[in-house]
Short mmCIF file of C-alpha atoms in Angstrom, two decimals:
data_model
loop_
_atom_site.label_atom_id
_atom_site.label_comp_id
_atom_site.label_asym_id
_atom_site.label_seq_id
_atom_site.Cartn_x
_atom_site.Cartn_y
_atom_site.Cartn_z
CA MET A 1 -42.62 -12.97 24.42
CA ALA A 2 -40.19 -10.01 22.81
CA LYS A 3 -36.76 -11.11 22.55
CA ARG A 4 -33.28 -9.42 21.87
CA ILE A 5 -32.97 -9.88 17.67
CA LYS A 6 -30.08 -6.96 17.40
CA ASN A 7 -27.08 -5.24 19.46
CA ILE A 8 -25.15 -2.80 18.12
CA GLN A 9 -22.25 -1.09 20.62
CA ILE A 10 -20.57 2.17 19.46
CA GLU A 11 -17.80 3.43 21.91
CA SER A 12 -17.04 6.94 20.62
CA ASN A 13 -14.24 9.42 21.53
CA LEU A 14 -16.53 11.93 22.86
CA GLY A 15 -15.77 10.82 26.58
CA LYS A 16 -16.75 7.82 28.15
CA ILE A 17 -19.82 6.84 26.55
CA ILE A 18 -21.11 3.63 25.30
CA SER A 19 -23.90 3.50 23.27
CA GLN A 20 -25.92 0.44 23.15
CA THR A 21 -29.13 -0.44 20.71
CA THR A 22 -31.31 -2.89 21.15
CA HIS A 23 -34.37 -3.99 18.51
CA LEU A 24 -37.20 -6.03 20.04
CA GLU A 25 -39.10 -8.77 17.77
CA ASN A 26 -42.40 -6.89 18.44
CA GLY A 27 -40.74 -3.05 16.72
CA SER A 28 -39.86 -1.40 19.75
CA THR A 29 -36.34 -0.28 20.36
CA VAL A 30 -34.16 -0.26 23.66
CA VAL A 31 -31.16 2.19 22.82
CA THR A 32 -28.70 3.25 26.09
CA GLU A 33 -26.08 6.01 26.51
CA LYS A 34 -23.56 4.78 29.36
CA ILE A 35 -21.37 7.44 31.15
CA PRO A 36 -20.37 6.19 34.07
CA PHE A 37 -19.21 9.02 35.66
CA TYR A 38 -22.88 10.52 36.02
CA ASN A 39 -25.16 10.62 39.20
CA SER A 40 -28.04 11.42 37.12
CA PHE A 41 -29.88 10.21 34.29
CA ALA A 42 -32.38 11.09 31.54
CA LEU A 43 -35.44 8.55 30.70
CA GLY A 44 -37.34 8.69 27.97
CA ILE A 45 -40.06 6.76 25.73
CA GLY A 46 -40.89 8.30 22.75
CA VAL A 47 -43.67 7.57 20.46
CA LYS A 48 -43.77 7.86 16.67
CA VAL A 49 -47.27 9.50 16.77
CA GLY A 50 -47.89 13.77 16.47
CA SER A 51 -50.16 15.81 14.90
CA ARG A 52 -49.61 14.82 11.66
CA ASN A 53 -51.36 11.77 12.45
CA ASP A 54 -54.50 13.26 14.29
CA PHE A 55 -57.89 12.45 13.39
CA GLU A 56 -59.31 14.30 10.55
CA GLY A 57 -61.79 16.80 12.33
CA LYS A 58 -60.27 16.32 15.37
CA GLU A 59 -56.62 17.88 15.06
CA GLY A 60 -55.18 18.61 18.12
CA ILE A 61 -55.88 15.18 19.50
CA ALA A 62 -52.26 13.73 19.42
CA HIS A 63 -50.92 16.57 21.72
CA LEU A 64 -54.47 16.67 24.16
CA LEU A 65 -53.84 12.75 24.86
CA GLU A 66 -50.25 13.90 25.77
CA HIS A 67 -51.71 15.72 28.22
CA CYS A 68 -54.51 13.14 29.36
CA VAL A 69 -52.34 10.61 30.41
CA PHE A 70 -51.08 12.35 33.17
CA ARG A 71 -54.22 12.47 34.75
CA ARG A 72 -54.91 9.17 35.53
CA THR A 73 -53.41 5.46 35.43
CA LYS A 74 -54.14 2.29 36.76
CA ASN A 75 -52.70 3.46 40.09
CA TYR A 76 -53.04 6.77 40.61
CA ASP A 77 -54.32 10.40 39.86
CA SER A 78 -52.74 13.65 38.46
CA THR A 79 -52.54 14.52 42.31
CA GLU A 80 -50.82 11.66 43.23
CA ILE A 81 -48.32 11.54 40.29
CA ASN A 82 -46.93 15.09 40.70
CA GLU A 83 -46.60 14.14 44.18
CA LEU A 84 -44.23 10.89 43.74
CA PHE A 85 -42.33 12.85 40.97
CA GLU A 86 -41.51 15.67 43.63
CA LYS A 87 -40.81 12.97 46.56
CA TYR A 88 -37.99 10.96 43.93
CA GLY A 89 -36.78 14.11 43.03
CA ALA A 90 -37.44 14.26 39.40
CA TYR A 91 -38.21 16.40 36.71
CA ALA A 92 -40.98 14.89 34.56
CA ASN A 93 -42.21 16.37 31.26
CA ALA A 94 -43.71 15.61 27.61
CA PHE A 95 -44.13 17.34 24.85
CA THR A 96 -45.81 17.14 20.68
CA THR A 97 -44.26 17.66 17.37
CA LYS A 98 -45.44 17.14 14.19
CA GLU A 99 -44.46 13.42 13.96
CA HIS A 100 -43.59 12.14 17.45
CA THR A 101 -44.73 12.58 21.07
CA LEU A 102 -42.02 12.23 24.20
CA PHE A 103 -42.16 11.50 27.63
CA TYR A 104 -39.31 12.36 29.63
CA VAL A 105 -37.79 12.69 33.07
CA ARG A 106 -34.71 13.79 34.93
CA GLY A 107 -33.95 12.09 38.35
CA LEU A 108 -31.14 10.85 40.18
CA ASN A 109 -29.70 7.04 40.25
CA TYR A 110 -30.66 6.00 43.08
CA ASN A 111 -34.47 6.43 42.79
CA PHE A 112 -34.00 5.69 38.97
CA GLN A 113 -36.45 1.78 39.42
CA LYS A 114 -39.15 3.71 41.24
CA ILE A 115 -39.40 6.70 38.48
CA PHE A 116 -38.88 4.08 35.33
CA ASP A 117 -41.75 2.14 36.99
CA LEU A 118 -44.10 5.39 37.50
CA LEU A 119 -43.28 6.84 33.42
CA PHE A 120 -44.34 3.28 32.55
CA GLU A 121 -47.29 3.06 33.95
CA ILE A 122 -48.67 6.98 32.53
CA VAL A 123 -47.90 6.22 28.99
CA PHE A 124 -48.53 2.74 29.28
CA GLN A 125 -51.39 1.94 31.83
CA PRO A 126 -53.10 4.91 31.14
CA ARG A 127 -57.11 5.30 32.48
CA PHE A 128 -59.07 7.91 30.47
CA LEU A 129 -62.25 9.21 31.86
CA THR A 130 -64.82 12.05 30.49
CA LYS A 131 -63.94 14.15 33.29
CA ASP A 132 -60.55 14.42 33.10
CA ILE A 133 -60.83 14.72 29.18
CA ARG A 134 -63.37 17.49 29.60
CA LYS A 135 -60.41 19.69 32.15
CA GLU A 136 -57.34 18.89 29.87
CA LYS A 137 -59.37 20.20 26.88
CA SER A 138 -60.15 23.57 28.94
CA ILE A 139 -56.55 23.83 29.47
CA VAL A 140 -55.45 23.05 25.66
CA CYS A 141 -58.04 25.79 24.83
CA GLU A 142 -56.81 28.63 27.19
CA GLU A 143 -53.23 27.31 25.41
CA ILE A 144 -54.37 27.83 21.80
CA ARG A 145 -55.74 31.56 22.98
CA SER A 146 -52.33 32.42 24.56
CA TYR A 147 -51.12 31.45 20.93
CA ASN A 148 -53.29 33.41 18.78
CA GLU A 149 -52.30 36.39 20.87
CA ASP A 150 -48.72 35.78 20.23
CA PRO A 151 -48.17 37.26 16.46
CA GLU A 152 -45.20 35.54 15.95
CA GLU A 153 -46.78 31.83 17.05
CA ALA A 154 -49.78 32.60 14.94
CA ILE A 155 -48.49 33.61 11.51
CA PHE A 156 -46.03 30.77 11.72
CA ASP A 157 -48.79 28.50 12.38
CA TYR A 158 -50.71 30.23 9.21
CA THR A 159 -47.70 29.68 7.62
CA ASP A 160 -47.80 26.18 7.45
CA LYS A 161 -51.30 26.04 6.90
CA ILE A 162 -50.07 27.51 4.04
CA ILE A 163 -47.18 26.31 2.44
CA PHE A 164 -48.38 22.04 3.31
CA SER A 165 -52.09 22.95 2.24
CA LYS A 166 -54.22 19.50 2.49
CA SER A 167 -51.00 17.26 3.99
CA PRO A 168 -52.12 16.98 7.88
CA LEU A 169 -48.64 19.13 8.45
CA SER A 170 -50.90 22.28 7.80
CA HIS A 171 -52.34 22.39 11.27
CA PRO A 172 -51.09 23.24 14.31
CA ILE A 173 -49.99 21.04 16.93
CA VAL A 174 -52.27 22.18 19.37
CA GLY A 175 -55.51 22.38 17.21
CA THR A 176 -58.25 24.73 16.96
CA ILE A 177 -60.27 25.64 19.55
CA SER A 178 -63.36 24.33 17.58
CA SER A 179 -61.31 20.77 16.63
CA ILE A 180 -60.38 20.31 20.50
CA LYS A 181 -64.42 20.93 21.12
CA LYS A 182 -64.93 17.80 18.86
CA ILE A 183 -62.97 15.58 20.36
CA GLU A 184 -64.74 13.01 23.13
CA LEU A 185 -63.93 10.02 25.00
CA GLU A 186 -64.30 7.19 22.66
CA ASP A 187 -61.89 9.58 20.08
CA ILE A 188 -59.18 9.54 22.82
CA ILE A 189 -59.07 5.58 23.50
CA ASN A 190 -59.07 4.74 19.77
CA PHE A 191 -56.04 7.00 18.70
CA TYR A 192 -54.45 5.86 21.85
CA GLU A 193 -55.11 2.06 21.11
CA THR A 194 -54.43 2.93 17.33
CA ASN A 195 -51.03 4.69 17.98
CA TYR A 196 -49.41 3.59 21.21
CA VAL A 197 -48.38 0.19 19.89
CA PHE A 198 -44.99 -1.65 19.96
CA GLU A 199 -44.11 -0.93 16.52
CA ASN A 200 -43.97 3.21 17.49
CA ILE A 201 -42.31 2.65 20.68
CA VAL A 202 -38.36 3.79 21.65
CA ILE A 203 -37.13 3.60 25.13
CA SER A 204 -34.44 5.21 25.72
CA VAL A 205 -31.89 5.68 29.10
CA ILE A 206 -28.86 7.95 29.42
CA GLY A 207 -26.50 7.37 32.59
CA ASN A 208 -24.56 5.46 34.17
CA PHE A 209 -26.27 1.96 33.36
CA ASP A 210 -25.67 -0.94 31.74
CA HIS A 211 -27.37 -1.46 28.39
CA SER A 212 -28.50 -5.04 30.08
CA TYR A 213 -29.91 -3.64 32.75
CA ILE A 214 -32.25 -1.62 31.07
CA PHE A 215 -33.11 -4.06 28.71
CA ASP A 216 -34.13 -6.38 30.87
CA LEU A 217 -36.78 -3.69 32.91
CA VAL A 218 -38.23 -2.77 29.59
CA LEU A 219 -38.98 -6.57 28.99
CA SER A 220 -40.26 -7.54 32.21
CA LYS A 221 -42.56 -3.98 31.85
CA ILE A 222 -43.29 -5.56 28.15
CA ASN A 223 -44.16 -8.70 29.18
CA GLN A 224 -46.52 -7.23 32.40
CA ASN A 225 -49.07 -4.90 30.12
CA ASN A 226 -51.45 -4.95 27.61
CA ILE A 227 -49.51 -3.32 24.86
CA ASN A 228 -51.05 -2.84 21.26
CA SER A 229 -48.42 -4.99 18.44
CA ASN A 230 -51.02 -4.67 15.36
CA THR A 231 -51.09 -1.25 13.86
CA LYS A 232 -48.78 1.27 12.34
CA CYS A 233 -48.88 5.18 12.17
CA LYS A 234 -50.92 6.13 8.54
CA ASP A 235 -47.90 7.09 6.00
CA ASN A 236 -48.81 10.59 5.35
CA GLN A 237 -46.09 11.65 2.92
CA ILE A 238 -46.12 14.99 1.31
CA ASN A 239 -45.73 15.54 -2.35
CA ILE A 240 -43.87 19.02 -2.50
CA LYS A 241 -45.78 20.93 -5.41
CA SER A 242 -45.18 24.50 -7.00
CA GLN A 243 -44.05 26.95 -4.05
CA LYS A 244 -43.76 30.72 -3.99
CA ILE A 245 -47.01 31.26 -2.25
CA GLN A 246 -47.66 35.26 -1.11
CA LYS A 247 -50.37 36.10 1.20
CA THR A 248 -51.10 39.20 3.37
CA LEU A 249 -53.97 39.35 5.81
CA TYR A 250 -54.55 42.40 8.39
CA ARG A 251 -54.45 41.56 12.39
CA LYS A 252 -54.90 44.08 15.02
CA PHE A 253 -51.16 43.61 15.94
CA LEU A 254 -48.95 46.36 16.33
CA GLN A 255 -46.40 45.68 13.91
CA SER A 256 -46.10 44.42 10.68
CA HIS A 257 -45.10 40.45 10.91
CA VAL A 258 -43.31 38.25 7.99
CA ILE A 259 -42.26 34.77 7.47
CA TYR A 260 -39.83 33.93 4.25
CA SER A 261 -40.50 29.72 3.38
CA LYS A 262 -39.47 27.44 1.53
CA VAL A 263 -40.23 23.64 1.81
CA LEU A 264 -36.96 21.26 0.95
CA PRO A 265 -37.38 17.46 0.07
CA PHE A 266 -35.99 14.47 2.47
CA LEU A 267 -32.78 15.68 2.92
CA GLU A 268 -29.87 12.92 4.40
CA LYS A 269 -27.54 13.37 7.08
CA LYS A 270 -24.99 15.42 5.08
CA GLU A 271 -27.12 17.75 3.09
CA ARG A 272 -29.24 18.41 6.69
CA ILE A 273 -26.01 19.68 7.99
CA LEU A 274 -25.43 21.79 5.01
CA LEU A 275 -29.11 23.12 5.92
CA ALA A 276 -28.01 24.10 9.30
CA ILE A 277 -24.96 25.52 8.20
CA ALA A 278 -27.38 27.64 5.34
CA SER A 279 -29.99 28.76 8.40
CA LEU A 280 -27.32 29.67 10.50
CA LEU A 281 -25.96 32.30 8.13
CA ILE A 282 -28.66 33.25 6.60
CA GLY A 283 -30.42 34.80 9.57
CA GLU A 284 -29.96 32.17 12.75
CA SER A 285 -26.97 33.90 14.43
CA SER A 286 -25.83 37.27 15.20
CA SER A 287 -22.88 37.31 12.78
CA SER A 288 -25.51 36.15 9.53
CA ARG A 289 -26.35 38.29 7.13
CA LEU A 290 -29.82 39.34 7.78
CA PHE A 291 -29.27 39.94 11.42
CA LYS A 292 -26.15 42.45 10.46
CA THR A 293 -27.82 44.03 7.62
CA LEU A 294 -31.20 44.50 9.02
CA ARG A 295 -30.73 45.15 12.98
CA GLU A 296 -26.73 46.12 13.20
CA LYS A 297 -26.66 48.20 9.90
CA TYR A 298 -29.81 49.61 9.60
CA GLY A 299 -31.55 49.48 13.34
CA LEU A 300 -35.07 47.99 10.86
CA VAL A 301 -36.02 44.98 13.06
CA TYR A 302 -35.26 44.31 16.42
CA ASN A 303 -36.59 40.45 15.52
CA ILE A 304 -35.45 38.93 12.70
CA PHE A 305 -34.41 34.87 12.40
CA SER A 306 -34.27 31.54 10.18
CA THR A 307 -35.01 28.44 11.49
CA PHE A 308 -35.60 24.71 9.94
CA PHE A 309 -37.06 21.59 10.96
CA THR A 310 -36.09 18.46 9.37
CA TYR A 311 -39.19 15.86 8.83
CA SER A 312 -39.53 12.21 7.45
CA ASP A 313 -40.33 13.32 3.97
CA CYS A 314 -39.11 16.88 3.60
CA SER A 315 -37.62 19.86 5.52
CA PRO A 316 -38.86 23.25 5.74
CA ILE A 317 -36.95 26.58 6.03
CA TYR A 318 -38.19 29.84 7.73
CA ILE A 319 -37.15 33.54 7.78
CA TYR A 320 -39.47 35.84 10.33
CA CYS A 321 -38.98 39.14 11.43
CA SER A 322 -41.04 41.89 12.37
CA MET A 323 -40.88 45.85 12.41
CA GLU A 324 -43.02 48.86 11.93
CA GLN A 325 -45.54 49.27 9.58
CA ARG A 326 -43.54 51.93 7.87
CA LYS A 327 -40.14 50.40 7.82
CA ARG A 328 -41.73 46.96 6.25
CA GLU A 329 -41.25 48.22 2.56
CA ARG A 330 -37.60 49.13 2.89
CA THR A 331 -36.74 45.93 5.40
CA LEU A 332 -38.49 43.75 2.96
CA ASN A 333 -36.69 45.16 -0.23
CA ILE A 334 -33.29 44.71 1.75
CA LEU A 335 -34.24 41.26 3.06
CA SER A 336 -34.79 40.54 -0.55
CA LYS A 337 -31.43 41.60 -1.83
CA GLU A 338 -29.70 39.98 0.75
CA LEU A 339 -31.48 36.71 -0.19
CA LYS A 340 -30.55 37.68 -3.73
CA GLU A 341 -26.62 38.35 -2.59
CA ILE A 342 -26.71 34.81 -0.74
CA TYR A 343 -28.05 32.87 -4.01
CA HIS A 344 -25.62 34.47 -6.75
CA ASN A 345 -22.44 34.83 -4.99
CA GLY A 346 -22.82 32.31 -1.63
CA PHE A 347 -21.20 32.62 1.39
CA THR A 348 -17.49 33.35 2.55
CA ASN A 349 -14.94 31.05 3.76
CA ASN A 350 -14.79 33.37 7.16
CA GLU A 351 -18.60 32.64 7.10
CA LEU A 352 -18.27 28.87 6.72
CA ILE A 353 -15.52 28.80 9.97
CA ILE A 354 -18.10 30.97 11.95
CA ALA A 355 -21.05 28.21 10.96
CA LYS A 356 -19.15 25.10 11.45
CA GLU A 357 -17.79 26.56 14.87
CA GLN A 358 -21.18 27.19 16.13
CA LEU A 359 -22.27 23.87 14.53
CA LYS A 360 -20.04 21.45 16.62
CA SER A 361 -20.14 23.79 19.60
CA ALA A 362 -23.87 23.15 19.35
CA THR A 363 -23.29 19.41 19.02
CA TYR A 364 -20.84 19.41 22.12
CA PHE A 365 -23.42 20.81 24.30
CA SER A 366 -26.24 18.35 23.47
CA ILE A 367 -23.61 15.34 24.59
CA GLU A 368 -23.28 17.17 27.74
CA ASN A 369 -26.87 17.99 28.87
CA LEU A 370 -28.89 15.19 29.20
CA SER A 371 -32.31 16.47 28.34
CA GLU A 372 -31.20 17.57 24.94
CA ARG A 373 -29.00 14.67 24.06
CA LEU A 374 -32.21 12.35 24.99
CA GLN A 375 -34.36 14.47 22.77
CA SER A 376 -32.48 14.72 20.00
CA LEU A 377 -31.31 10.72 20.37
CA VAL A 378 -35.25 10.00 20.63
CA LYS A 379 -36.19 11.72 17.51
CA TYR A 380 -33.64 10.76 15.18
CA TYR A 381 -34.44 6.92 15.90
CA LEU A 382 -38.14 7.87 15.38
CA THR A 383 -37.74 9.85 12.53
CA TYR A 384 -34.73 8.17 10.71
CA GLY A 385 -35.03 4.69 12.45
CA LYS A 386 -31.28 4.64 13.36
CA TYR A 387 -28.54 5.86 15.48
CA GLU A 388 -27.44 9.10 15.75
CA ASN A 389 -23.42 9.13 16.04
CA LEU A 390 -22.45 12.56 17.16
CA PHE A 391 -19.08 11.65 16.75
CA GLU A 392 -19.62 10.96 12.95
CA THR A 393 -22.17 14.12 13.01
CA ILE A 394 -19.00 16.65 14.03
CA GLU A 395 -16.71 14.47 11.76
CA LEU A 396 -19.17 15.32 8.50
CA ILE A 397 -19.25 19.04 9.95
CA ASN A 398 -15.55 19.57 9.45
CA SER A 399 -15.83 18.02 5.82
CA ILE A 400 -18.22 20.51 4.56
CA LYS A 401 -16.48 22.51 1.98
CA LEU A 402 -17.28 26.13 0.81
CA ASP A 403 -18.25 24.91 -2.69
CA GLU A 404 -20.67 22.45 -0.98
CA ILE A 405 -22.49 24.72 1.12
CA ASN A 406 -22.20 27.17 -2.04
CA GLU A 407 -23.84 24.43 -4.23
CA PHE A 408 -26.57 23.59 -1.55
CA VAL A 409 -27.49 27.31 -2.12
CA PHE A 410 -27.75 27.39 -5.44
CA LYS A 411 -29.55 24.29 -5.56
CA TYR A 412 -32.61 24.76 -3.19
CA PHE A 413 -32.46 28.88 -2.19
CA ASN A 414 -33.67 30.45 -5.52
CA PRO A 415 -35.03 34.11 -4.17
CA ASP A 416 -37.71 33.63 -6.85
CA SER A 417 -39.06 30.03 -5.11
CA TRP A 418 -39.69 31.42 -1.31
CA SER A 419 -43.18 32.00 -0.54
CA LYS A 420 -44.35 35.20 1.25
CA ILE A 421 -46.89 35.68 4.71
CA SER A 422 -47.22 39.10 5.95
CA TYR A 423 -49.29 39.92 8.70
CA ILE A 424 -50.25 44.25 8.89
CA PRO A 425 -51.78 45.75 11.64
CA LYS A 426 -55.04 46.62 11.46
CA GLY A 427 -56.87 49.90 11.02
#
């Protein structure tokens, strides 16, 4: 029987939010944030399994499984599941990333028990039938086709394939049509039994509920369900090797599409904040260097942005832009010049002030949006194994100094070390 072995309570001055965490002997975690004045809640069940855990040759199976659990459970089929969520006034969804899967629901407090029971049954009492898997494979293949017709989606997937090489991070979360067609019923069952285990599970609730109430519910459900506890996810940690890969491909798209990318190593929390600030200042906001030059000053592009991800062992950052083929050379020359300017001279204090305010706003907004807060909370636990205190995050943002962000840029953003992937119009 699972028992409570650790209890952490954090009360911050970001409003009256009481955060509590209980780790169970079986390896699972229950984390709650009580917000007394809320009439709605966010409930999530996170599983530490994503596309980097896909079976070799069956890429996309983690994402396909996320679809399949909604098809049929011990007591309900998909139609009944959908009708019950709507009957309870709830919004349910799920998604798969490279490293985790999250099932979550938004609902009203007076329906919590029913919604909790239903989501728990979906995740931990699924029934897998060949006919259901066949339907979901067809749906996912259509999803893949839609991605392949979107140049932005396609070039990001191809970039990961190149920069992550033989790592499981290299393949698309959805897999390929070829890999999806190879997945059979036995593969789904095997993948589920291997990865949906106690050690990989985080259950989180944000709303007007006492932690003890949620913990008791989880404990009773765990004792009623036959959840595996003998396997952990494979450790597929990558080794970051030499970068600066350059590839040019010809595709049937109307514009040229280009991604500059760089894989940084695992970063501690303060460095992750520095990366977020750097991304904002490079191209993630309308006041960023690349947006102001390439779009506002020269009018060369409509779409230009930077973005990044933080995984358990690395942190890739990307710069994406698209433009007419005749504008490509000039665009990339200016982009390259801006990256060199940033690397050699860094950012200004005024830029840092703007970026810090943007980042603090996003942090506060995530507190007030229960869905975003839930997703962030579960991801943080699954990736880093601990609670994310947003009050400490804001303090860290405030503490960042200009020399720190410029030293970070000098350490990681040598303009000669970026990889560049290009899609050029064919014909």
